[in-house]
Amino acid sequence: MSDQIDTRGKNRSRQPQSKEFKKFIGENWGPRPTDGYERSSAAPYALRRRVKLGEKFKGVRLVVPAGALVVRNNDCDYRFRPHSAFSHLTGLGTDLIPDAVLVLNPVREGETGEGEGTHTATVFFRPRASRASEEFYADSRYGELWVGVRPSLEEFERMCGIPCAHLETLPDLLAKDAGQVQIAMISTSDSQAASVVNQVREQAGIDPDVAKDLDNLLEEATSELRLTKDDWEIEEMRKAVAATKEGFEEAIRSFPRAVKHFRGERVVEGAFGARAREVGNGLGYDTIAASGEHAATLHWINNDGVVREGDLILIDAGVELDSLYTADITRTLPINGHFNEVQRRVYQAVLDAADAAFDQANQPGCIFSDVHSAAMRVIAQRLDEWGLLPVSWEESLQEDGQYHRRWMVHGTSHHLGIDVHDCAQARREMYNGARLEPGMIFTIEPGLYFRKDDLAVPPEYRGISVRIEDDILVGPGGKCERISQNIPRTVADVEAWIARVQAE
């Protein structure tokens, strides 16, 4: 965990090594700016989350790494994004803290944890180096002249409200009472931190299978901790949806240019992406901008196709805020601003399925999986009305039928928040089998996908695909709200929206 000078690309450039240069470059610098390190508004909420997590792991040291920089190619790293559990438990987002590690240390008998909880928290990270150090000018991965100023220990502590220590002291902390205190860690985000913890475990004679089980329990618990959102998270999700609407409107404005471009889908993708970077941290996930037959490929992210007048374009996109909370919205839009008769028929079927799922979510005691079942009922009925099913819709809905799933193979809903597929490590009984509870945020996203080469449907349907996705909040008393309601979704509203935006 020690600081090391980055030597990647060593054959491309050489740094001056003379003592005179090192002395010269380290002198005559003014004070660094002191602003930009204000206390995060999420800090008190993050404290409550840590206390809640600690209750499940009394007497266990919890290690939650932010994650490490990942090489994209040669000496270029991907843009850093901290692990979601780390951000959720510290209240920090964006890209300030590669290699940082949050440790929740169990309190000893007679001591009191933070917030009167069972643990005390410390963040270990790599603070900025002195300007007299070689790292300052020579390290292209961490050096201040290369990637900007890192916060000091005091500044970082001010931001998150958690005591901070230098990353190089982490191994000693972990080792000092190894064997007396169990250690659970999220091991998937930082191989170097995992190596340090595993070495400590090995030296203490801890059974690796027992350790792995404990790690899995921690990952599961941090995922389940996000199943219900607090007030701060809900407000962030509202902001993310509002920013995503702005991105969709930029995409709509790009349609005329997209039609003329040999990679029109990328014109649309780029328009949304530019807005996402302007108002947030970026994209919550790779944008799907799938025009025409490409929309039948559920995760079409190549976005290298043409955009034709008369086609529909399926845009599945979300802005991730600096807090890392993301929206997840899909709209299927007519490029020329108007649905034709068959497009409208398919679109309305999907919209009816989405509305039925929303109505089901508002039923008292609704189970998460019931939302999917309600949407599938409508999808099966419409396909039966159109004569596309080999059996009745009632038979198709039976477990040994499911013929309608040929045209919608994915699920209807997933939890949403700091991850686009949030809470993914939660137990099934806490996810699909759980009742909807106030504070839950999830998607409703039915679809119908008729591939161009699908001979099981009449020619007029081939190449038409529609998905409509909204973000749903379960409010007090179980009353659900479409927090994406202001993003037009009916046939008439979508056509009017396109006309208005393109006229601006």
Short mmCIF file of C-alpha atoms in Angstrom, two decimals:
data_model
loop_
_atom_site.label_atom_id
_atom_site.label_comp_id
_atom_site.label_asym_id
_atom_site.label_seq_id
_atom_site.Cartn_x
_atom_site.Cartn_y
_atom_site.Cartn_z
CA MET A 1 0.00 0.00 0.00
CA SER A 2 3.04 2.29 -0.13
CA ASP A 3 3.31 5.27 -2.47
CA GLN A 4 5.23 4.44 -5.63
CA ILE A 5 6.19 6.51 -8.63
CA ASP A 6 4.28 5.48 -11.72
CA THR A 7 6.69 4.18 -14.37
CA ARG A 8 4.17 3.34 -17.07
CA GLY A 9 5.19 4.72 -20.43
CA LYS A 10 8.80 4.95 -19.24
CA ASN A 11 10.10 4.64 -22.80
CA ARG A 12 7.97 7.54 -23.98
CA SER A 13 9.39 10.30 -21.81
CA ARG A 14 12.07 10.90 -19.21
CA GLN A 15 11.83 13.15 -16.19
CA PRO A 16 14.74 15.35 -15.10
CA GLN A 17 16.67 13.73 -12.26
CA SER A 18 19.15 16.39 -11.16
CA LYS A 19 19.02 17.57 -7.58
CA GLU A 20 18.94 21.14 -8.81
CA PHE A 21 15.79 20.50 -10.86
CA LYS A 22 14.05 18.69 -8.00
CA LYS A 23 14.78 21.58 -5.69
CA PHE A 24 13.72 24.15 -8.29
CA ILE A 25 10.38 22.53 -9.14
CA GLY A 26 9.44 22.15 -5.50
CA GLU A 27 9.90 25.81 -4.63
CA ASN A 28 8.00 29.07 -5.07
CA TRP A 29 4.44 27.78 -5.12
CA GLY A 30 1.59 29.73 -3.63
CA PRO A 31 -0.96 28.22 -1.25
CA ARG A 32 -3.43 25.76 -2.70
CA PRO A 33 -7.09 26.77 -2.86
CA THR A 34 -8.95 25.88 0.32
CA ASP A 35 -12.47 25.83 -1.10
CA GLY A 36 -14.17 22.82 -2.68
CA TYR A 37 -13.89 20.63 0.41
CA GLU A 38 -17.12 21.53 2.16
CA ARG A 39 -18.99 18.95 4.20
CA SER A 40 -21.11 16.72 1.99
CA SER A 41 -24.84 17.16 2.50
CA ALA A 42 -25.04 13.37 2.51
CA ALA A 43 -22.71 13.01 5.52
CA PRO A 44 -25.39 12.68 8.25
CA TYR A 45 -27.33 10.20 6.13
CA ALA A 46 -24.19 8.17 5.46
CA LEU A 47 -23.56 8.03 9.22
CA ARG A 48 -26.99 6.47 9.77
CA ARG A 49 -26.27 3.95 7.02
CA ARG A 50 -22.99 2.95 8.69
CA VAL A 51 -24.70 2.54 12.05
CA LYS A 52 -27.40 0.38 10.47
CA LEU A 53 -24.83 -1.80 8.72
CA GLY A 54 -22.74 -2.16 11.87
CA GLU A 55 -25.70 -3.59 13.77
CA LYS A 56 -25.57 -6.62 11.48
CA PHE A 57 -21.85 -7.21 12.08
CA LYS A 58 -21.21 -6.64 15.78
CA GLY A 59 -17.63 -7.45 16.68
CA VAL A 60 -16.54 -7.71 13.02
CA ARG A 61 -14.16 -5.30 11.31
CA LEU A 62 -15.68 -4.19 8.00
CA VAL A 63 -13.44 -3.19 5.10
CA VAL A 64 -15.05 -1.38 2.16
CA PRO A 65 -12.60 -0.24 -0.56
CA ALA A 66 -13.46 2.53 -2.98
CA GLY A 67 -11.61 0.63 -5.69
CA ALA A 68 -8.47 1.17 -7.68
CA LEU A 69 -7.69 2.81 -10.99
CA VAL A 70 -8.07 0.37 -13.89
CA VAL A 71 -5.80 0.42 -16.92
CA ARG A 72 -7.62 1.03 -20.19
CA ASN A 73 -4.57 0.70 -22.39
CA ASN A 74 -0.84 1.09 -21.76
CA ASP A 75 -0.50 4.08 -19.41
CA CYS A 76 -4.10 5.31 -19.74
CA ASP A 77 -6.61 4.56 -17.00
CA TYR A 78 -10.38 4.47 -17.21
CA ARG A 79 -12.08 7.37 -15.51
CA PHE A 80 -12.39 6.35 -11.88
CA ARG A 81 -15.74 5.61 -10.29
CA PRO A 82 -15.78 4.51 -6.64
CA HIS A 83 -17.51 1.31 -5.60
CA SER A 84 -21.15 1.98 -4.85
CA ALA A 85 -21.00 0.59 -1.30
CA PHE A 86 -18.12 2.93 -0.46
CA SER A 87 -19.96 5.96 -1.81
CA HIS A 88 -23.18 4.96 -0.08
CA LEU A 89 -21.44 4.59 3.29
CA THR A 90 -19.32 7.75 3.04
CA GLY A 91 -21.70 10.04 1.16
CA LEU A 92 -18.99 10.83 -1.40
CA GLY A 93 -19.16 10.45 -5.17
CA THR A 94 -17.27 11.44 -8.32
CA ASP A 95 -13.60 10.65 -8.68
CA LEU A 96 -11.74 12.04 -5.67
CA ILE A 97 -10.62 8.89 -3.97
CA PRO A 98 -9.02 6.02 -5.93
CA ASP A 99 -7.49 3.42 -3.56
CA ALA A 100 -9.34 4.77 -0.50
CA VAL A 101 -10.64 2.25 2.02
CA LEU A 102 -13.41 2.70 4.56
CA VAL A 103 -12.90 0.64 7.72
CA LEU A 104 -15.62 0.19 10.32
CA ASN A 105 -13.84 -0.95 13.46
CA PRO A 106 -15.88 -2.67 16.21
CA VAL A 107 -15.84 -0.78 19.48
CA ARG A 108 -14.42 -2.40 22.57
CA GLU A 109 -16.47 -3.03 25.68
CA GLY A 110 -17.27 0.22 27.39
CA GLU A 111 -16.56 2.31 24.29
CA THR A 112 -19.12 4.07 22.11
CA GLY A 113 -19.23 3.92 18.35
CA GLU A 114 -20.01 6.80 16.03
CA GLY A 115 -23.62 7.86 16.28
CA GLU A 116 -23.88 5.56 19.32
CA GLY A 117 -23.44 2.61 16.99
CA THR A 118 -21.36 -0.54 17.23
CA HIS A 119 -18.39 0.64 15.14
CA THR A 120 -16.12 3.60 14.58
CA ALA A 121 -15.23 4.64 11.05
CA THR A 122 -11.92 5.60 9.47
CA VAL A 123 -11.16 6.35 5.84
CA PHE A 124 -7.68 5.40 4.72
CA PHE A 125 -6.53 7.10 1.55
CA ARG A 126 -3.56 8.55 -0.27
CA PRO A 127 -3.42 12.29 0.56
CA ARG A 128 -1.68 14.71 -1.69
CA ALA A 129 2.09 14.64 -1.70
CA SER A 130 4.42 17.51 -0.95
CA ARG A 131 5.41 19.67 -3.89
CA ALA A 132 8.99 18.80 -2.98
CA SER A 133 8.27 15.13 -3.69
CA GLU A 134 9.03 13.39 -6.96
CA GLU A 135 5.42 12.23 -7.13
CA PHE A 136 4.32 15.85 -7.54
CA TYR A 137 5.81 16.18 -11.02
CA ALA A 138 6.85 12.68 -12.13
CA ASP A 139 3.91 10.37 -11.36
CA SER A 140 1.47 10.43 -14.26
CA ARG A 141 -1.09 8.40 -12.32
CA TYR A 142 -1.22 10.29 -9.03
CA GLY A 143 1.00 13.35 -9.46
CA GLU A 144 -0.57 16.75 -8.93
CA LEU A 145 0.83 18.23 -12.15
CA TRP A 146 -0.66 15.31 -14.10
CA VAL A 147 -4.10 14.64 -12.61
CA GLY A 148 -4.79 17.53 -10.28
CA VAL A 149 -4.75 18.16 -6.56
CA ARG A 150 -5.78 15.44 -4.13
CA PRO A 151 -7.24 16.53 -0.79
CA SER A 152 -5.25 16.49 2.41
CA LEU A 153 -6.26 14.28 5.32
CA GLU A 154 -7.91 17.28 6.99
CA GLU A 155 -9.78 18.32 3.86
CA PHE A 156 -11.05 14.84 3.18
CA GLU A 157 -12.18 14.49 6.78
CA ARG A 158 -14.04 17.79 6.46
CA MET A 159 -15.89 16.55 3.38
CA CYS A 160 -17.12 13.24 4.74
CA GLY A 161 -17.10 13.86 8.50
CA ILE A 162 -15.09 10.67 9.05
CA PRO A 163 -11.63 10.52 10.66
CA CYS A 164 -8.97 9.91 8.01
CA ALA A 165 -5.57 8.24 8.00
CA HIS A 166 -2.83 7.66 5.45
CA LEU A 167 -3.34 4.58 3.32
CA GLU A 168 0.11 3.25 4.20
CA THR A 169 -1.02 2.73 7.82
CA LEU A 170 -3.87 0.38 6.88
CA PRO A 171 -1.85 -2.90 6.95
CA ASP A 172 -0.66 -2.22 10.48
CA LEU A 173 -4.18 -1.49 11.70
CA LEU A 174 -5.47 -4.72 10.21
CA ALA A 175 -2.60 -6.80 11.57
CA LYS A 176 -2.40 -5.52 15.15
CA ASP A 177 -5.20 -7.75 16.49
CA ALA A 178 -5.54 -10.24 13.64
CA GLY A 179 -7.14 -13.45 14.82
CA GLN A 180 -8.95 -11.69 17.67
CA VAL A 181 -11.27 -9.71 15.40
CA GLN A 182 -12.98 -11.15 12.36
CA ILE A 183 -12.60 -9.22 9.12
CA ALA A 184 -15.23 -8.93 6.41
CA MET A 185 -14.46 -7.04 3.23
CA ILE A 186 -15.92 -6.25 -0.15
CA SER A 187 -13.18 -7.94 -2.12
CA THR A 188 -14.36 -7.33 -5.67
CA SER A 189 -13.42 -3.67 -6.03
CA ASP A 190 -9.70 -3.49 -5.17
CA SER A 191 -7.34 -6.41 -5.66
CA GLN A 192 -4.49 -4.73 -3.77
CA ALA A 193 -6.62 -4.04 -0.69
CA ALA A 194 -7.98 -7.58 -0.91
CA SER A 195 -4.42 -8.92 -1.04
CA VAL A 196 -3.51 -7.02 2.14
CA VAL A 197 -6.57 -8.31 4.00
CA ASN A 198 -6.03 -11.89 2.82
CA GLN A 199 -2.40 -11.78 3.88
CA VAL A 200 -3.44 -10.66 7.35
CA ARG A 201 -6.02 -13.42 7.48
CA GLU A 202 -3.51 -16.03 6.39
CA GLN A 203 -0.96 -14.95 8.99
CA ALA A 204 -3.67 -15.13 11.65
CA GLY A 205 -4.69 -18.63 10.57
CA ILE A 206 -8.21 -17.65 9.52
CA ASP A 207 -9.99 -20.29 7.44
CA PRO A 208 -10.27 -18.85 3.88
CA ASP A 209 -13.67 -20.47 3.32
CA VAL A 210 -15.04 -18.89 6.49
CA ALA A 211 -13.57 -15.55 5.40
CA LYS A 212 -15.14 -15.84 1.96
CA ASP A 213 -18.56 -16.53 3.46
CA LEU A 214 -18.22 -13.45 5.66
CA ASP A 215 -17.21 -11.36 2.65
CA ASN A 216 -20.28 -12.54 0.77
CA LEU A 217 -22.49 -11.63 3.72
CA LEU A 218 -21.04 -8.10 3.76
CA GLU A 219 -21.59 -7.61 0.04
CA GLU A 220 -25.13 -8.90 0.44
CA ALA A 221 -25.79 -6.61 3.41
CA THR A 222 -24.46 -3.47 1.74
CA SER A 223 -26.67 -4.24 -1.25
CA GLU A 224 -29.78 -4.79 0.89
CA LEU A 225 -29.02 -1.59 2.81
CA ARG A 226 -29.87 0.31 -0.38
CA LEU A 227 -33.26 -1.33 -0.96
CA THR A 228 -35.03 1.61 0.68
CA LYS A 229 -33.75 5.12 0.03
CA ASP A 230 -33.56 7.93 2.57
CA ASP A 231 -34.78 11.47 1.91
CA TRP A 232 -31.40 12.62 0.58
CA GLU A 233 -31.26 9.76 -1.91
CA ILE A 234 -34.80 10.37 -3.09
CA GLU A 235 -34.01 14.02 -3.80
CA GLU A 236 -30.90 12.97 -5.75
CA MET A 237 -33.01 10.60 -7.83
CA ARG A 238 -35.45 13.39 -8.65
CA LYS A 239 -32.52 15.53 -9.82
CA ALA A 240 -31.15 12.66 -11.92
CA VAL A 241 -34.50 12.19 -13.65
CA ALA A 242 -34.77 15.94 -14.35
CA ALA A 243 -31.26 15.96 -15.82
CA THR A 244 -32.11 12.91 -17.92
CA LYS A 245 -35.11 14.69 -19.40
CA GLU A 246 -32.72 17.44 -20.52
CA GLY A 247 -30.54 14.77 -22.14
CA PHE A 248 -33.51 13.33 -24.02
CA GLU A 249 -34.40 16.74 -25.34
CA GLU A 250 -30.87 17.23 -26.64
CA ALA A 251 -31.21 13.83 -28.34
CA ILE A 252 -34.49 14.91 -29.96
CA ARG A 253 -32.87 18.08 -31.25
CA SER A 254 -30.21 15.94 -32.91
CA PHE A 255 -32.67 13.89 -35.02
CA PRO A 256 -32.43 16.01 -38.20
CA ARG A 257 -28.64 15.79 -38.16
CA ALA A 258 -28.75 12.10 -37.26
CA VAL A 259 -30.84 11.29 -40.34
CA LYS A 260 -28.13 12.78 -42.54
CA HIS A 261 -25.23 11.02 -40.82
CA PHE A 262 -23.94 7.56 -41.74
CA ARG A 263 -23.80 6.76 -38.02
CA GLY A 264 -26.93 8.59 -36.96
CA GLU A 265 -27.33 6.53 -33.81
CA ARG A 266 -24.04 7.92 -32.54
CA VAL A 267 -25.21 11.44 -33.21
CA VAL A 268 -28.13 10.76 -30.89
CA GLU A 269 -25.92 9.01 -28.34
CA GLY A 270 -23.46 11.88 -28.38
CA ALA A 271 -26.13 14.50 -27.88
CA PHE A 272 -27.38 12.80 -24.75
CA GLY A 273 -23.86 12.07 -23.49
CA ALA A 274 -22.74 15.66 -23.84
CA ARG A 275 -25.62 16.82 -21.67
CA ALA A 276 -24.88 14.11 -19.11
CA ARG A 277 -21.30 15.32 -18.73
CA GLU A 278 -22.40 18.96 -18.53
CA VAL A 279 -24.89 18.49 -15.71
CA GLY A 280 -23.63 15.35 -13.96
CA ASN A 281 -20.76 12.95 -13.56
CA GLY A 282 -21.69 11.38 -16.89
CA LEU A 283 -23.71 8.40 -17.96
CA GLY A 284 -25.20 5.96 -15.50
CA TYR A 285 -24.62 3.22 -18.10
CA ASP A 286 -23.83 2.99 -21.79
CA THR A 287 -26.58 4.69 -23.75
CA ILE A 288 -28.73 2.59 -26.05
CA ALA A 289 -29.65 4.60 -29.15
CA ALA A 290 -31.22 1.87 -31.27
CA SER A 291 -32.99 2.89 -34.45
CA GLY A 292 -35.24 0.63 -36.47
CA GLU A 293 -34.38 -3.05 -36.31
CA HIS A 294 -31.51 -2.44 -33.87
CA ALA A 295 -34.06 -1.78 -31.12
CA ALA A 296 -34.83 -5.50 -31.05
CA THR A 297 -31.34 -6.10 -29.63
CA LEU A 298 -31.97 -5.43 -25.96
CA HIS A 299 -28.52 -4.10 -25.08
CA TRP A 300 -27.62 -2.45 -28.38
CA ILE A 301 -24.76 -0.13 -27.41
CA ASN A 302 -22.76 -0.22 -30.66
CA ASN A 303 -24.96 2.64 -31.85
CA ASP A 304 -23.31 2.61 -35.27
CA GLY A 305 -26.41 2.37 -37.41
CA VAL A 306 -28.25 4.81 -39.62
CA VAL A 307 -31.35 6.69 -38.51
CA ARG A 308 -34.14 6.69 -41.07
CA GLU A 309 -37.17 8.88 -41.48
CA GLY A 310 -40.24 6.85 -40.59
CA ASP A 311 -38.42 4.59 -38.12
CA LEU A 312 -38.66 4.53 -34.35
CA ILE A 313 -35.58 5.03 -32.21
CA LEU A 314 -35.39 3.41 -28.79
CA ILE A 315 -33.30 5.52 -26.41
CA ASP A 316 -32.44 3.94 -23.06
CA ALA A 317 -30.31 6.40 -21.10
CA GLY A 318 -29.69 7.93 -17.71
CA VAL A 319 -27.68 10.80 -16.27
CA GLU A 320 -25.49 9.91 -13.31
CA LEU A 321 -25.09 12.85 -10.97
CA ASP A 322 -21.88 13.75 -9.14
CA SER A 323 -23.42 11.87 -6.20
CA LEU A 324 -23.43 8.78 -8.49
CA TYR A 325 -27.22 8.38 -8.33
CA THR A 326 -28.60 7.66 -11.78
CA ALA A 327 -31.89 7.73 -13.59
CA ASP A 328 -32.85 4.95 -16.01
CA ILE A 329 -35.36 6.04 -18.64
CA THR A 330 -36.42 4.57 -21.96
CA ARG A 331 -38.50 6.31 -24.56
CA THR A 332 -39.25 5.02 -28.05
CA LEU A 333 -39.64 7.99 -30.35
CA PRO A 334 -40.68 8.44 -34.01
CA ILE A 335 -37.82 10.05 -35.91
CA ASN A 336 -40.20 12.11 -38.06
CA GLY A 337 -42.31 13.10 -35.05
CA HIS A 338 -45.33 10.91 -35.83
CA PHE A 339 -46.22 7.26 -35.19
CA ASN A 340 -47.73 5.33 -38.08
CA GLU A 341 -50.69 3.04 -37.46
CA VAL A 342 -48.74 -0.14 -36.64
CA GLN A 343 -46.13 1.69 -34.59
CA ARG A 344 -48.90 3.32 -32.60
CA ARG A 345 -50.58 -0.06 -32.04
CA VAL A 346 -47.42 -1.63 -30.65
CA TYR A 347 -46.56 1.45 -28.63
CA GLN A 348 -49.99 1.59 -27.03
CA ALA A 349 -49.79 -2.08 -26.07
CA VAL A 350 -46.50 -1.48 -24.26
CA LEU A 351 -47.86 1.67 -22.61
CA ASP A 352 -50.92 -0.25 -21.40
CA ALA A 353 -48.62 -2.92 -19.96
CA ALA A 354 -46.60 -0.25 -18.15
CA ASP A 355 -49.74 1.33 -16.74
CA ALA A 356 -51.05 -2.05 -15.57
CA ALA A 357 -47.74 -2.72 -13.81
CA PHE A 358 -47.92 0.69 -12.11
CA ASP A 359 -51.50 0.03 -10.99
CA GLN A 360 -50.39 -3.32 -9.56
CA ALA A 361 -47.54 -1.66 -7.66
CA ASN A 362 -50.16 0.53 -5.96
CA GLN A 363 -52.07 -2.48 -4.63
CA PRO A 364 -51.67 -3.01 -0.86
CA GLY A 365 -49.12 -5.70 -0.09
CA CYS A 366 -47.80 -5.86 -3.66
CA ILE A 367 -44.86 -8.23 -4.09
CA PHE A 368 -42.07 -6.97 -6.35
CA SER A 369 -42.53 -9.84 -8.81
CA ASP A 370 -46.27 -9.05 -9.10
CA VAL A 371 -45.35 -5.92 -11.06
CA HIS A 372 -43.83 -8.07 -13.81
CA SER A 373 -46.82 -10.41 -13.83
CA ALA A 374 -49.24 -7.52 -14.36
CA ALA A 375 -47.28 -6.26 -17.35
CA MET A 376 -47.01 -9.74 -18.86
CA ARG A 377 -50.75 -10.23 -18.65
CA VAL A 378 -51.35 -7.22 -20.92
CA ILE A 379 -48.54 -8.19 -23.30
CA ALA A 380 -49.98 -11.69 -23.69
CA GLN A 381 -53.49 -10.34 -24.23
CA ARG A 382 -52.40 -7.97 -26.99
CA LEU A 383 -50.36 -10.62 -28.77
CA ASP A 384 -53.39 -12.91 -28.62
CA GLU A 385 -55.65 -10.17 -30.04
CA TRP A 386 -53.22 -9.79 -32.93
CA GLY A 387 -53.23 -13.53 -33.59
CA LEU A 388 -49.55 -14.03 -32.83
CA LEU A 389 -49.77 -16.64 -30.06
CA PRO A 390 -50.12 -20.37 -30.80
CA VAL A 391 -52.36 -20.70 -27.71
CA SER A 392 -54.73 -18.41 -25.79
CA TRP A 393 -53.22 -15.67 -23.67
CA GLU A 394 -54.41 -17.49 -20.55
CA GLU A 395 -52.50 -20.63 -21.59
CA SER A 396 -49.46 -18.59 -22.55
CA LEU A 397 -49.28 -17.12 -19.04
CA GLN A 398 -49.03 -20.59 -17.54
CA GLU A 399 -45.57 -21.66 -16.41
CA ASP A 400 -45.34 -24.32 -19.10
CA GLY A 401 -46.45 -21.84 -21.78
CA GLN A 402 -44.77 -18.42 -21.83
CA TYR A 403 -45.04 -18.10 -25.62
CA HIS A 404 -45.46 -14.34 -25.29
CA ARG A 405 -41.95 -14.12 -23.86
CA ARG A 406 -40.58 -14.66 -27.37
CA TRP A 407 -41.24 -10.96 -27.87
CA MET A 408 -40.20 -9.79 -24.38
CA VAL A 409 -37.53 -11.95 -22.81
CA HIS A 410 -36.43 -9.53 -20.08
CA GLY A 411 -37.94 -8.68 -16.72
CA THR A 412 -40.16 -5.68 -16.17
CA SER A 413 -38.49 -4.10 -13.16
CA HIS A 414 -35.27 -3.68 -11.21
CA HIS A 415 -34.22 -1.56 -8.25
CA LEU A 416 -32.51 1.72 -9.05
CA GLY A 417 -30.32 4.19 -7.20
CA ILE A 418 -26.57 4.57 -6.89
CA ASP A 419 -26.36 1.69 -9.38
CA VAL A 420 -28.54 1.36 -12.43
CA HIS A 421 -29.25 -2.22 -11.33
CA ASP A 422 -29.13 -1.39 -7.65
CA CYS A 423 -29.15 -3.92 -4.83
CA ALA A 424 -28.18 -6.71 -7.22
CA GLN A 425 -26.49 -8.79 -4.51
CA ALA A 426 -29.57 -8.82 -2.27
CA ARG A 427 -31.18 -12.12 -1.39
CA ARG A 428 -34.07 -13.17 -3.61
CA GLU A 429 -36.53 -12.97 -0.72
CA MET A 430 -35.44 -9.38 -0.15
CA TYR A 431 -35.77 -8.48 -3.84
CA ASN A 432 -38.19 -10.30 -6.15
CA GLY A 433 -40.02 -11.94 -3.27
CA ALA A 434 -40.30 -8.84 -1.09
CA ARG A 435 -43.24 -6.52 -0.54
CA LEU A 436 -42.88 -3.01 -1.88
CA GLU A 437 -41.90 -0.68 0.95
CA PRO A 438 -41.82 3.13 1.20
CA GLY A 439 -38.47 4.43 -0.02
CA MET A 440 -37.98 1.77 -2.68
CA ILE A 441 -37.16 3.08 -6.16
CA PHE A 442 -37.48 0.78 -9.14
CA THR A 443 -38.17 0.77 -12.85
CA ILE A 444 -41.16 -0.36 -14.85
CA GLU A 445 -40.03 -1.16 -18.40
CA PRO A 446 -42.13 -3.52 -20.51
CA GLY A 447 -41.44 -3.89 -24.20
CA LEU A 448 -42.29 -5.66 -27.42
CA TYR A 449 -39.54 -6.54 -29.87
CA PHE A 450 -40.27 -7.74 -33.38
CA ARG A 451 -37.06 -8.58 -35.17
CA LYS A 452 -36.80 -7.92 -38.87
CA ASP A 453 -36.21 -11.62 -39.55
CA ASP A 454 -39.05 -12.88 -37.31
CA LEU A 455 -41.26 -15.01 -39.56
CA ALA A 456 -43.68 -15.70 -36.69
CA VAL A 457 -45.20 -12.23 -37.08
CA PRO A 458 -46.85 -10.53 -40.07
CA PRO A 459 -44.52 -8.40 -42.23
CA GLU A 460 -45.98 -5.10 -41.01
CA TYR A 461 -44.70 -5.77 -37.46
CA ARG A 462 -41.19 -6.78 -38.43
CA GLY A 463 -38.51 -4.30 -37.47
CA ILE A 464 -40.74 -2.49 -34.94
CA SER A 465 -39.64 -2.57 -31.30
CA VAL A 466 -40.87 -0.50 -28.38
CA ARG A 467 -39.79 -0.16 -24.75
CA ILE A 468 -41.13 2.39 -22.29
CA GLU A 469 -39.33 2.76 -18.97
CA ASP A 470 -40.18 4.92 -16.00
CA ASP A 471 -38.63 5.33 -12.55
CA ILE A 472 -41.00 4.64 -9.67
CA LEU A 473 -40.85 5.72 -6.02
CA VAL A 474 -42.85 3.97 -3.32
CA GLY A 475 -44.08 6.76 -1.08
CA PRO A 476 -45.75 6.89 2.32
CA GLY A 477 -48.47 4.32 2.75
CA GLY A 478 -47.24 2.41 -0.26
CA LYS A 479 -48.54 4.99 -2.73
CA CYS A 480 -46.36 4.88 -5.85
CA GLU A 481 -45.19 7.87 -7.85
CA ARG A 482 -43.70 8.02 -11.33
CA ILE A 483 -40.83 10.39 -10.66
CA SER A 484 -40.32 10.43 -14.44
CA GLN A 485 -43.91 11.45 -15.12
CA ASN A 486 -42.76 14.76 -16.64
CA ILE A 487 -40.98 12.94 -19.46
CA PRO A 488 -43.78 12.52 -22.05
CA ARG A 489 -44.95 8.95 -22.55
CA THR A 490 -48.34 8.80 -24.29
CA VAL A 491 -48.58 8.78 -28.07
CA ALA A 492 -50.07 12.28 -28.23
CA ASP A 493 -47.69 13.72 -25.65
CA VAL A 494 -44.62 12.22 -27.32
CA GLU A 495 -45.58 13.66 -30.72
CA ALA A 496 -46.25 17.08 -29.18
CA TRP A 497 -42.97 16.90 -27.23
CA ILE A 498 -40.90 16.24 -30.33
CA ALA A 499 -42.60 19.09 -32.19
CA ARG A 500 -42.06 21.52 -29.32
CA VAL A 501 -38.42 20.64 -28.69
CA GLN A 502 -37.47 20.78 -32.35
CA ALA A 503 -39.24 24.12 -32.75
CA GLU A 504 -37.25 25.76 -29.94
#
